[in-house]
Every structure is written in structure tokens, then in C-alpha cells.
Amino acid sequence: MDNFFQRAFSVVKQIPKGRVSTYGQIAHMIGEPRKARYVGFAMHQSPGVAGGVPCHRVVFKDGSLAPGFAFGGPDAQRELLEAEGVRFLENGKVDMKHFLWEA
DNA sequence: TTCCTGACTTTAC
DNA sequence: AGTAAAGCCAGGA
């Protein structure tokens, strides 16, 4: 496990329930704002929610989800976030205005 | 070593 | 406002 991945996981794990974050935000927090793509790649390799990495709380900068690449599909991700109290906009995006996690 | 690709982001048309 | 292209870093062929 590369240190980069471990740091990315640590940040994602720190995301409080009912809150979401973006790849770029996380990448910037771990000191690698140019590696936003690798953050997403880390999520792809993440052990999953059971492993302590709620990758479903990580969304695009505009609040949209990964189309077709999510752990179990965008629908499952939306359902999980809604279960945590995250509101969704009519356009299918997360309400970043009030649910975007800020360190 | 060069080219291609990717759970991203930003800028331009 | 919506769509298209470029930029970015790292790894694989």
C-alpha cells in the first residue's frame, strides 16, 4: 500500500457522517492537488465501507457521482448518502452548499 | 523512451 | 447553461 493511498484513506475515513467531500478537496488535503485522479483510483482500490473507507461520501467537485464506476452503482451511492441525511438535488447531485465536508 | 489511459478539474467555445 | 478540449501526475505497453 503506497503512502499516498493510505493518506487518502485516512482523510476519507475522517469524513463525518451525513457529509460529503470531493476528490480534488481530498487530494489537496493530502498535499497533492494534482493527483485528484489518483484519489479516485485509491477509492477504486479501497477496501470499501466495511474497511472504514466510505468512498460513497466522495463525489465530483460539482456534486455528481461516478457514472458506472461506483462500488455498486450511483443508485446505491445515492441511497447510502440519503440514509446518512444528505439531501440530493433534482439534477441528481449532492447539495454541496450544505453537505460538503470542510476540514 | 514514447505513447496511451485514467472514480479529476478548469477553461474555452 | 451545456458541451468540448486541455492540463495535470503516474503507471503500463
Coordinates of C-alpha atoms (C1' of nucleotides) in Angstrom, one line a residue:
Chain A
M1 CA 0.0 0.0 0.0
D2 CA 1.5 3.3 -1.1
N3 CA 1.7 6.1 1.4
F4 CA -0.4 8.2 -0.9
F5 CA -3.3 5.7 -0.8
Q6 CA -3.0 5.4 3.0
R7 CA -3.2 9.1 3.4
A8 CA -6.2 9.3 1.0
F9 CA -7.9 6.6 3.0
S10 CA -7.2 8.4 6.3
V11 CA -8.8 11.6 5.0
V12 CA -11.8 9.8 3.6
K13 CA -12.2 8.0 6.9
Q14 CA -12.3 11.4 8.7
I15 CA -15.3 12.4 6.7
P16 CA -18.2 12.8 9.2
K17 CA -21.5 11.0 8.6
G18 CA -24.0 13.0 6.6
R19 CA -21.2 14.9 4.9
V20 CA -19.5 14.5 1.5
S21 CA -16.2 15.6 0.0
T22 CA -14.6 15.9 -3.4
Y23 CA -11.6 14.2 -5.0
G24 CA -9.8 17.4 -5.5
Q25 CA -10.5 18.5 -2.0
I26 CA -9.1 15.3 -0.6
A27 CA -6.1 15.4 -2.9
H28 CA -5.4 19.0 -1.8
M29 CA -5.6 17.9 1.9
I30 CA -3.0 15.2 1.5
G31 CA -0.7 17.7 -0.2
E32 CA -1.2 16.5 -3.8
P33 CA -3.8 18.7 -5.5
R34 CA -2.6 17.5 -8.9
K35 CA -3.3 13.9 -8.1
A36 CA -7.1 14.2 -7.8
R37 CA -7.4 11.3 -10.3
Y38 CA -5.3 9.1 -8.1
V39 CA -7.6 9.8 -5.1
G40 CA -10.4 8.4 -7.2
F41 CA -8.1 5.5 -8.1
A42 CA -7.5 4.9 -4.4
M43 CA -11.2 4.8 -3.8
H44 CA -11.4 2.2 -6.5
Q45 CA -8.8 0.1 -4.7
S46 CA -10.3 1.0 -1.3
P47 CA -11.4 -1.9 1.0
G48 CA -14.9 -0.5 0.9
V49 CA -17.2 0.9 3.5
A50 CA -16.6 -2.2 5.7
G51 CA -12.9 -1.4 5.6
G52 CA -13.5 2.1 7.0
V53 CA -13.4 3.9 3.7
P54 CA -16.8 5.4 2.9
C55 CA -16.0 6.0 -0.8
H56 CA -19.7 6.8 -1.3
R57 CA -19.1 10.1 0.6
V58 CA -16.6 11.1 -2.1
V59 CA -18.2 12.8 -5.1
F60 CA -17.2 15.1 -8.0
K61 CA -16.5 18.7 -7.4
D62 CA -19.9 19.6 -8.8
G63 CA -21.6 17.0 -6.5
S64 CA -22.3 14.4 -9.2
L65 CA -21.3 10.8 -8.7
A66 CA -19.1 8.5 -10.8
P67 CA -21.3 7.2 -13.6
G68 CA -20.9 3.4 -13.8
F69 CA -17.7 3.2 -11.8
A70 CA -19.1 3.4 -8.3
F71 CA -18.8 0.4 -5.9
G72 CA -22.3 -0.7 -6.6
G73 CA -23.7 1.9 -9.0
P74 CA -24.6 5.6 -8.5
D75 CA -28.1 4.5 -7.2
A76 CA -26.6 2.6 -4.3
Q77 CA -24.4 5.5 -3.5
R78 CA -27.3 8.0 -3.6
E79 CA -29.3 5.7 -1.3
L80 CA -26.4 5.4 1.2
L81 CA -25.9 9.2 1.3
E82 CA -29.6 9.8 1.7
A83 CA -29.6 7.3 4.6
E84 CA -27.0 9.5 6.3
G85 CA -29.1 12.5 5.9
V86 CA -27.5 14.0 2.8
R87 CA -30.0 15.8 0.6
F88 CA -29.9 15.4 -3.2
L89 CA -30.8 18.0 -5.8
E90 CA -33.3 17.3 -8.6
N91 CA -30.4 17.1 -11.0
G92 CA -29.1 14.0 -9.1
K93 CA -26.3 15.9 -7.5
V94 CA -25.4 16.3 -3.8
D95 CA -26.3 19.6 -2.1
M96 CA -22.7 20.8 -1.8
K97 CA -23.8 24.0 -0.4
H98 CA -24.7 22.4 3.0
F99 CA -23.2 18.9 2.9
L100 CA -19.7 19.5 1.5
W101 CA -17.3 18.5 4.3
E102 CA -14.8 21.2 5.2
A103 CA -11.6 20.3 7.1
Chain B
dT1 C1' 12.0 6.4 -24.2
dT2 C1' 7.5 7.5 -26.3
dC3 C1' 2.5 7.0 -26.4
dC4 C1' -1.9 5.9 -24.2
dT5 C1' -5.0 5.9 -20.5
dG6 C1' -7.4 7.3 -16.2
dA7 C1' -13.5 7.3 -9.7
dC8 C1' -10.4 14.8 -11.9
dT9 C1' -10.5 19.9 -12.6
dT10 C1' -10.6 24.0 -15.1
dT11 C1' -11.1 26.8 -19.0
dA12 C1' -12.8 27.9 -23.5
dC13 C1' -16.5 27.9 -27.2
Chain C
dA1 C1' -26.1 26.7 -19.5
dG2 C1' -24.1 22.8 -21.8
dT3 C1' -20.5 20.6 -24.3
dA4 C1' -15.6 20.1 -25.8
dA5 C1' -10.8 20.2 -25.2
dA6 C1' -6.5 20.8 -22.4
dG7 C1' -3.8 20.2 -18.3
dC8 C1' -2.3 17.5 -14.7
dC9 C1' 0.7 13.1 -12.4
dA10 C1' 1.8 8.4 -12.5
dG11 C1' 1.9 3.8 -14.4
dG12 C1' 1.6 0.3 -18.1
dA13 C1' 2.6 -1.3 -23.1

